């Protein structure tokens, strides 16, 4: 059955991307339950066969369907399996949109053979992504919109052989993988893999017949021209959690280099950043640790000027990067190591990015510098950005 291929695929992606599956799963058991501890939504569950398989693997599964008759059938079928009596498996007559309105959140959301029957497909993807916790996993299995899929699923299966009721499928509703990938990424998720699913006649088993890690586009082959994606396919994605970066600068000319590098290499759409500049009317990087009261050398007017300067720089960098990043700017005079350490305690950022001017043509960061101190003592990961060496190409 095609369902067995889906389960193998989902299990592989979950075990590789969600630590809960490895932490709680006991692979030495006769019947391992790698999904223990994971809250899973099977949206458009139909008769519940996929939901039952997920529950047997230990998942706290909710099967949801907009058709009440499907929910009743799924409940009836699950009740006949003694192994599911102690399972938290439950079925609900509800839509994805209603679940979003209720504020529900899941570790894994699966929409199997559903989206091709949905009128507002981008909206459906948006709802599914909204139901995910940060770093949660999203799965869609569906049918590609190709000539072959039209011939086999509609002309042959419905019109000629009659094995599927007429009108079950509409070819225009089939979703090209590039379309699905676009909708997924627009809603804060990163595509992990796209795989074709097909029947292997040699072993009479449904199998993954082609793999495209990191999505479709990276493969360089449009799906309409890939033999492995002509019919059924399954796509997995991970919801990107919002990151909060603390970017610490002095007011030197090299602050621009640090900001441009950070926006180009670290920040993504949806992230937040706090840019703090520690002004150097008295050069704070030179007097750090010497007991000099840097703040005493500053007045409100000078701080306002420093703030205006860094705000202008941030606006320029944001415009150039075209990334949707929320940025707050602060000017904080004082001893740099103490200022930045205090901000880490207050803001609890995901990571600290600190600009380092380096010295002449010496690689690395200097022992005793602010960058070196924070790299050793920071409570969060630290990225030190320094300009290229003099003999490096820029």
Short mmCIF file of C-alpha atoms in Angstrom, two decimals:
data_model
loop_
_atom_site.label_atom_id
_atom_site.label_comp_id
_atom_site.label_asym_id
_atom_site.label_seq_id
_atom_site.Cartn_x
_atom_site.Cartn_y
_atom_site.Cartn_z
CA UNK A 1 0.00 0.00 0.00
CA UNK A 2 1.10 3.57 -0.66
CA UNK A 3 0.49 4.19 3.06
CA UNK A 4 3.46 2.04 4.04
CA UNK A 5 5.78 4.16 1.91
CA UNK A 6 4.40 7.32 3.53
CA UNK A 7 4.96 5.93 7.03
CA UNK A 8 8.55 4.94 6.23
CA UNK A 9 9.18 8.42 4.84
CA UNK A 10 7.56 10.25 7.78
CA UNK A 11 9.43 8.12 10.31
CA UNK A 12 12.76 8.79 8.63
CA UNK A 13 12.25 12.56 8.51
CA UNK A 14 10.95 12.73 12.09
CA UNK A 15 13.81 10.69 13.50
CA UNK A 16 16.35 12.83 11.65
CA UNK A 17 14.87 16.18 12.64
CA UNK A 18 13.01 15.96 15.94
CA UNK A 19 15.07 15.10 18.98
CA UNK A 20 11.98 13.87 20.84
CA UNK A 21 11.78 10.88 18.52
CA UNK A 22 15.34 9.83 19.37
CA UNK A 23 15.06 10.74 23.03
CA UNK A 24 11.90 8.79 23.77
CA UNK A 25 12.05 6.04 21.15
CA UNK A 26 13.49 2.69 22.18
CA UNK A 27 14.74 1.14 18.97
CA UNK A 28 15.63 -2.09 20.77
CA UNK A 29 11.96 -2.86 21.43
CA UNK A 30 10.19 -5.38 19.25
CA UNK A 31 7.68 -2.67 18.37
CA UNK A 32 9.60 0.60 18.78
CA UNK A 33 7.58 3.76 19.40
CA UNK A 34 9.78 6.55 18.04
CA UNK A 35 6.92 9.09 18.02
CA UNK A 36 6.39 8.97 21.79
CA UNK A 37 6.15 12.50 23.18
CA UNK A 38 5.13 14.04 19.85
CA UNK A 39 1.75 15.67 19.27
CA UNK A 40 0.72 14.81 15.71
CA UNK A 41 -2.14 16.11 13.55
CA UNK A 42 -3.43 14.06 10.61
CA UNK A 43 -5.56 16.69 8.86
CA UNK A 44 -8.09 15.28 6.41
CA UNK A 45 -7.70 11.89 8.07
CA UNK A 46 -10.48 10.15 6.12
CA UNK A 47 -11.00 6.65 7.49
CA UNK A 48 -8.06 6.99 9.88
CA UNK A 49 -5.62 4.40 8.50
CA UNK A 50 -2.66 6.79 8.61
CA UNK A 51 -3.69 8.09 12.03
CA UNK A 52 -3.73 4.54 13.40
CA UNK A 53 -0.24 3.81 12.04
CA UNK A 54 1.11 6.99 13.62
CA UNK A 55 -0.53 6.11 16.95
CA UNK A 56 1.01 2.62 16.92
CA UNK A 57 4.42 4.31 16.67
CA UNK A 58 3.70 6.11 19.93
CA UNK A 59 2.36 9.45 18.70
CA UNK A 60 -0.28 11.48 20.50
CA UNK A 61 -2.39 11.64 17.33
CA UNK A 62 -5.38 13.77 16.46
CA UNK A 63 -7.18 12.77 13.28
CA UNK A 64 -9.27 15.67 11.95
CA UNK A 65 -11.69 15.73 9.04
CA UNK A 66 -14.30 18.16 7.72
CA UNK A 67 -16.68 15.27 6.91
CA UNK A 68 -18.47 13.86 9.94
CA UNK A 69 -19.02 10.49 8.21
CA UNK A 70 -15.25 10.09 7.84
CA UNK A 71 -14.72 10.77 11.53
CA UNK A 72 -17.36 8.17 12.49
CA UNK A 73 -15.80 5.59 10.18
CA UNK A 74 -12.33 6.26 11.61
CA UNK A 75 -13.61 5.91 15.17
CA UNK A 76 -15.36 2.64 14.32
CA UNK A 77 -12.27 1.20 12.66
CA UNK A 78 -9.91 2.18 15.51
CA UNK A 79 -12.26 0.67 18.10
CA UNK A 80 -11.75 -2.77 16.52
CA UNK A 81 -7.98 -2.73 17.20
CA UNK A 82 -7.15 -3.80 20.80
CA UNK A 83 -3.63 -2.33 20.50
CA UNK A 84 -5.11 1.17 20.24
CA UNK A 85 -7.26 1.03 23.38
CA UNK A 86 -4.55 2.57 25.55
CA UNK A 87 -3.49 5.02 22.83
CA UNK A 88 -4.34 8.74 23.10
CA UNK A 89 -5.58 8.58 19.47
CA UNK A 90 -8.65 10.75 18.97
CA UNK A 91 -10.74 11.99 16.06
CA UNK A 92 -12.39 15.36 15.64
CA UNK A 93 -14.93 16.73 13.19
CA UNK A 94 -13.11 20.01 12.54
CA UNK A 95 -11.20 21.93 9.86
CA UNK A 96 -7.64 23.21 9.88
CA UNK A 97 -8.93 26.76 10.05
CA UNK A 98 -11.01 25.98 13.13
CA UNK A 99 -8.04 24.33 14.82
CA UNK A 100 -6.03 27.52 14.17
CA UNK A 101 -8.81 29.62 15.72
CA UNK A 102 -8.68 27.35 18.79
CA UNK A 103 -4.95 28.00 19.15
CA UNK A 104 -3.95 24.36 18.69
CA UNK A 105 -0.23 23.57 18.19
CA UNK A 106 1.42 20.35 17.07
CA UNK A 107 4.93 18.93 16.67
CA UNK A 108 3.98 17.29 13.36
CA UNK A 109 1.22 18.16 10.86
CA UNK A 110 0.42 15.76 8.02
CA UNK A 111 -1.93 16.39 5.10
CA UNK A 112 -2.05 13.19 3.08
CA UNK A 113 -3.94 13.23 -0.22
CA UNK A 114 -5.93 16.26 0.90
CA UNK A 115 -4.70 19.44 -0.76
CA UNK A 116 -5.82 18.37 -4.24
CA UNK A 117 -9.41 18.49 -2.95
CA UNK A 118 -9.11 21.93 -1.30
CA UNK A 119 -10.46 25.08 -2.98
CA UNK A 120 -8.08 27.57 -1.31
CA UNK A 121 -4.81 25.66 -1.49
CA UNK A 122 -2.46 28.50 -0.41
CA UNK A 123 -4.78 29.21 2.52
CA UNK A 124 -4.78 25.54 3.51
CA UNK A 125 -0.98 25.47 3.55
CA UNK A 126 -1.00 28.66 5.63
CA UNK A 127 -3.32 27.05 8.18
CA UNK A 128 -1.23 23.88 8.38
CA UNK A 129 1.95 25.92 8.95
CA UNK A 130 0.20 27.99 11.63
CA UNK A 131 -0.67 24.80 13.51
CA UNK A 132 3.01 23.88 13.86
CA UNK A 133 5.18 24.63 16.84
CA UNK A 134 8.54 26.23 16.07
CA UNK A 135 10.89 23.60 14.58
CA UNK A 136 7.88 21.34 13.95
CA UNK A 137 7.58 19.18 10.83
CA UNK A 138 5.07 19.51 7.99
CA UNK A 139 4.21 16.79 5.46
CA UNK A 140 2.12 16.97 2.29
CA UNK A 141 1.52 14.01 0.01
CA UNK A 142 -0.41 14.68 -3.18
CA UNK A 143 -0.47 14.25 -6.97
CA UNK A 144 1.58 16.25 -9.46
CA UNK A 145 -0.23 18.08 -12.25
CA UNK A 146 1.24 16.30 -15.28
CA UNK A 147 -0.01 14.64 -18.47
CA UNK A 148 0.76 11.22 -17.00
CA UNK A 149 -1.20 11.88 -13.80
CA UNK A 150 -4.19 13.01 -15.87
CA UNK A 151 -4.07 9.86 -17.98
CA UNK A 152 -3.69 7.44 -15.07
CA UNK A 153 -5.75 8.94 -12.25
CA UNK A 154 -8.64 10.36 -14.24
CA UNK A 155 -8.81 8.94 -17.76
CA UNK A 156 -7.88 5.39 -16.75
CA UNK A 157 -8.91 5.05 -13.08
CA UNK A 158 -12.18 7.02 -13.30
CA UNK A 159 -13.34 7.05 -16.93
CA UNK A 160 -12.20 3.64 -18.24
CA UNK A 161 -11.63 1.23 -15.36
CA UNK A 162 -14.10 2.76 -12.93
CA UNK A 163 -12.00 1.83 -9.90
CA UNK A 164 -12.39 5.39 -8.59
CA UNK A 165 -15.76 7.19 -8.69
CA UNK A 166 -16.03 9.78 -11.44
CA UNK A 167 -15.39 13.29 -10.26
CA UNK A 168 -13.15 12.24 -7.39
CA UNK A 169 -10.25 14.17 -8.87
CA UNK A 170 -9.93 17.36 -10.89
CA UNK A 171 -6.70 17.65 -12.81
CA UNK A 172 -6.53 21.42 -12.43
CA UNK A 173 -6.53 20.92 -8.65
CA UNK A 174 -3.38 18.79 -8.72
CA UNK A 175 -0.39 20.66 -7.28
CA UNK A 176 2.97 21.06 -8.97
CA UNK A 177 5.79 20.59 -6.41
CA UNK A 178 7.21 24.04 -7.19
CA UNK A 179 3.84 25.59 -6.26
CA UNK A 180 3.66 23.69 -2.99
CA UNK A 181 7.25 24.56 -2.13
CA UNK A 182 6.51 28.23 -2.73
CA UNK A 183 3.45 28.22 -0.45
CA UNK A 184 5.39 26.39 2.26
CA UNK A 185 8.35 28.78 2.25
CA UNK A 186 6.03 31.81 2.23
CA UNK A 187 4.71 30.61 5.59
CA UNK A 188 7.98 30.41 7.47
CA UNK A 189 8.95 26.81 6.71
CA UNK A 190 11.99 25.33 5.00
CA UNK A 191 11.49 22.42 2.60
CA UNK A 192 13.62 19.45 3.64
CA UNK A 193 12.91 16.90 0.93
CA UNK A 194 10.65 16.08 -2.03
CA UNK A 195 10.28 12.43 -3.03
CA UNK A 196 8.29 10.64 -5.69
CA UNK A 197 6.20 7.66 -4.59
CA UNK A 198 5.49 4.80 -6.96
CA UNK A 199 4.71 1.10 -7.20
CA UNK A 200 7.77 -1.08 -7.75
CA UNK A 201 6.47 -3.98 -9.87
CA UNK A 202 9.51 -6.15 -9.09
CA UNK A 203 8.77 -6.32 -5.38
CA UNK A 204 5.08 -5.35 -5.61
CA UNK A 205 5.60 -2.62 -3.05
CA UNK A 206 5.10 1.14 -2.96
CA UNK A 207 8.47 2.83 -2.66
CA UNK A 208 10.18 6.21 -2.71
CA UNK A 209 11.39 6.24 -6.30
CA UNK A 210 13.31 9.52 -6.33
CA UNK A 211 14.69 11.84 -3.69
CA UNK A 212 15.25 15.59 -3.82
CA UNK A 213 16.81 16.67 -0.51
CA UNK A 214 16.36 20.38 0.26
CA UNK A 215 13.33 20.65 -2.01
CA UNK A 216 12.76 20.62 -5.75
CA UNK A 217 14.56 23.67 -7.07
CA UNK A 218 17.98 22.61 -5.82
CA UNK A 219 17.77 19.48 -7.97
CA UNK A 220 17.89 21.69 -11.06
CA UNK A 221 15.12 19.70 -12.75
CA UNK A 222 11.55 20.96 -12.95
CA UNK A 223 9.14 18.37 -11.63
CA UNK A 224 7.23 18.05 -14.91
CA UNK A 225 10.39 16.65 -16.49
CA UNK A 226 11.41 14.35 -13.65
CA UNK A 227 10.23 10.78 -14.14
CA UNK A 228 10.17 10.23 -10.38
CA UNK A 229 7.72 13.07 -9.78
CA UNK A 230 5.21 12.40 -12.54
CA UNK A 231 2.55 11.02 -10.21
CA UNK A 232 2.42 10.87 -6.42
CA UNK A 233 4.96 12.70 -4.33
CA UNK A 234 5.52 13.63 -0.70
CA UNK A 235 7.15 16.81 0.57
CA UNK A 236 8.50 17.52 4.05
CA UNK A 237 9.34 20.86 5.64
CA UNK A 238 10.44 22.30 8.97
CA UNK A 239 8.98 25.39 10.59
CA UNK A 240 11.68 27.93 11.27
CA UNK A 241 11.50 29.32 14.77
CA UNK A 242 11.97 33.05 15.25
CA UNK A 243 15.51 33.86 16.33
CA UNK A 244 16.57 36.87 18.39
CA UNK A 245 20.09 38.11 17.65
CA UNK A 246 22.03 40.64 19.69
CA UNK A 247 24.47 42.51 17.42
CA UNK A 248 27.09 44.45 19.36
CA UNK A 249 29.02 47.22 17.61
CA UNK A 250 31.25 50.13 18.46
CA UNK A 251 30.83 53.28 16.43
CA UNK A 252 33.76 52.62 14.09
CA UNK A 253 33.60 52.55 10.32
CA UNK A 254 33.76 48.74 10.47
CA UNK A 255 30.29 48.50 12.00
CA UNK A 256 28.90 48.61 8.49
CA UNK A 257 30.91 45.50 7.56
CA UNK A 258 29.56 43.63 10.59
CA UNK A 259 25.96 44.56 9.87
CA UNK A 260 26.12 43.71 6.16
CA UNK A 261 27.76 40.35 6.90
CA UNK A 262 25.18 39.49 9.57
CA UNK A 263 22.19 40.33 7.37
CA UNK A 264 23.72 38.43 4.45
CA UNK A 265 24.80 35.29 6.32
CA UNK A 266 22.84 34.89 9.55
CA UNK A 267 19.47 36.64 9.51
CA UNK A 268 16.39 35.22 7.80
CA UNK A 269 12.89 36.56 7.22
CA UNK A 270 10.98 36.66 10.49
CA UNK A 271 14.05 36.95 12.72
CA UNK A 272 14.48 39.77 15.22
CA UNK A 273 17.67 41.68 16.00
CA UNK A 274 18.75 44.18 18.62
CA UNK A 275 21.69 46.30 17.51
CA UNK A 276 23.56 47.82 20.43
CA UNK A 277 26.38 50.25 19.81
CA UNK A 278 28.88 51.03 22.54
CA UNK A 279 30.24 54.45 21.51
CA UNK A 280 33.91 55.24 21.72
CA UNK A 281 34.33 58.90 22.59
CA UNK A 282 36.93 57.31 24.79
CA UNK A 283 37.80 54.22 22.75
CA UNK A 284 36.04 51.47 24.78
CA UNK A 285 37.89 48.65 23.05
CA UNK A 286 41.19 50.15 24.17
CA UNK A 287 40.23 51.00 27.77
CA UNK A 288 38.21 47.85 28.46
CA UNK A 289 39.13 46.48 31.86
CA UNK A 290 41.19 49.53 32.86
CA UNK A 291 38.62 50.98 35.25
CA UNK A 292 37.94 54.11 33.17
CA UNK A 293 34.39 55.47 33.43
CA UNK A 294 33.47 55.63 29.75
CA UNK A 295 29.94 56.85 30.50
CA UNK A 296 31.30 59.97 32.18
CA UNK A 297 32.74 61.09 28.85
CA UNK A 298 29.33 61.07 27.20
CA UNK A 299 26.36 63.38 27.30
CA UNK A 300 22.82 63.08 25.97
CA UNK A 301 23.54 65.03 22.80
CA UNK A 302 26.45 62.76 21.87
CA UNK A 303 24.37 59.65 22.55
CA UNK A 304 21.57 61.02 20.36
CA UNK A 305 24.08 61.60 17.55
CA UNK A 306 25.42 58.07 17.89
CA UNK A 307 21.87 56.66 17.88
CA UNK A 308 20.95 58.61 14.74
CA UNK A 309 24.09 57.35 13.01
CA UNK A 310 23.49 53.68 13.76
CA UNK A 311 19.79 53.96 12.89
CA UNK A 312 20.73 55.36 9.49
CA UNK A 313 23.19 52.52 8.96
CA UNK A 314 20.60 49.90 9.93
CA UNK A 315 18.03 51.36 7.52
CA UNK A 316 20.59 51.23 4.70
CA UNK A 317 21.55 47.63 5.41
CA UNK A 318 17.90 46.50 5.72
CA UNK A 319 17.01 48.16 2.41
CA UNK A 320 19.96 46.49 0.71
CA UNK A 321 19.21 43.03 2.14
CA UNK A 322 15.44 43.14 1.43
CA UNK A 323 14.89 40.77 4.38
CA UNK A 324 11.88 41.01 6.65
CA UNK A 325 13.73 41.44 9.94
CA UNK A 326 12.49 43.42 12.94
CA UNK A 327 15.38 45.54 14.26
CA UNK A 328 15.68 47.56 17.48
CA UNK A 329 18.60 49.94 17.94
CA UNK A 330 20.14 50.96 21.26
CA UNK A 331 23.08 53.13 22.31
CA UNK A 332 24.63 52.11 25.61
CA UNK A 333 27.72 53.82 26.94
CA UNK A 334 29.85 52.05 29.49
CA UNK A 335 32.48 49.34 29.74
CA UNK A 336 31.76 47.17 26.66
CA UNK A 337 32.08 43.74 28.23
CA UNK A 338 29.78 44.65 31.07
CA UNK A 339 27.25 46.42 28.81
CA UNK A 340 26.99 43.47 26.42
CA UNK A 341 26.94 40.86 29.22
CA UNK A 342 24.09 42.72 30.92
CA UNK A 343 22.12 42.88 27.66
CA UNK A 344 22.54 39.14 27.18
CA UNK A 345 21.06 38.55 30.63
CA UNK A 346 18.17 40.94 29.93
CA UNK A 347 17.30 40.03 26.31
CA UNK A 348 18.24 36.31 26.34
CA UNK A 349 19.08 36.31 22.62
CA UNK A 350 19.54 33.21 20.49
CA UNK A 351 23.10 34.30 19.73
CA UNK A 352 25.49 37.23 20.03
CA UNK A 353 27.18 38.76 16.99
CA UNK A 354 30.06 41.08 17.79
CA UNK A 355 32.18 43.11 15.40
CA UNK A 356 35.94 42.90 15.79
CA UNK A 357 38.30 45.34 14.09
CA UNK A 358 41.30 43.03 14.35
CA UNK A 359 44.81 44.46 14.32
CA UNK A 360 46.85 44.99 11.17
CA UNK A 361 47.24 41.64 9.42
CA UNK A 362 46.90 39.29 12.39
CA UNK A 363 44.35 36.48 11.90
CA UNK A 364 41.88 35.52 14.61
CA UNK A 365 40.84 37.58 17.62
CA UNK A 366 43.24 39.01 20.16
CA UNK A 367 43.57 37.59 23.65
CA UNK A 368 42.18 40.09 26.13
CA UNK A 369 39.94 41.83 23.59
CA UNK A 370 36.23 42.36 24.11
CA UNK A 371 35.53 39.77 21.40
CA UNK A 372 37.79 37.23 23.06
CA UNK A 373 36.25 37.84 26.49
CA UNK A 374 32.67 37.42 25.25
CA UNK A 375 33.53 34.35 23.17
CA UNK A 376 34.76 32.71 26.39
CA UNK A 377 32.19 34.00 28.87
CA UNK A 378 28.93 34.57 26.98
CA UNK A 379 25.88 32.59 28.07
CA UNK A 380 24.79 32.25 24.41
CA UNK A 381 26.64 31.25 21.21
CA UNK A 382 28.94 33.97 19.86
CA UNK A 383 29.80 34.86 16.26
CA UNK A 384 32.76 37.24 15.87
CA UNK A 385 32.81 39.21 12.62
CA UNK A 386 36.09 40.82 11.64
CA UNK A 387 37.21 42.52 8.42
CA UNK A 388 39.26 40.64 5.83
CA UNK A 389 43.00 40.46 6.37
CA UNK A 390 45.03 42.99 4.41
CA UNK A 391 46.21 40.33 1.95
CA UNK A 392 42.74 38.87 1.47
CA UNK A 393 40.69 39.76 -1.58
CA UNK A 394 37.63 41.85 -0.73
#
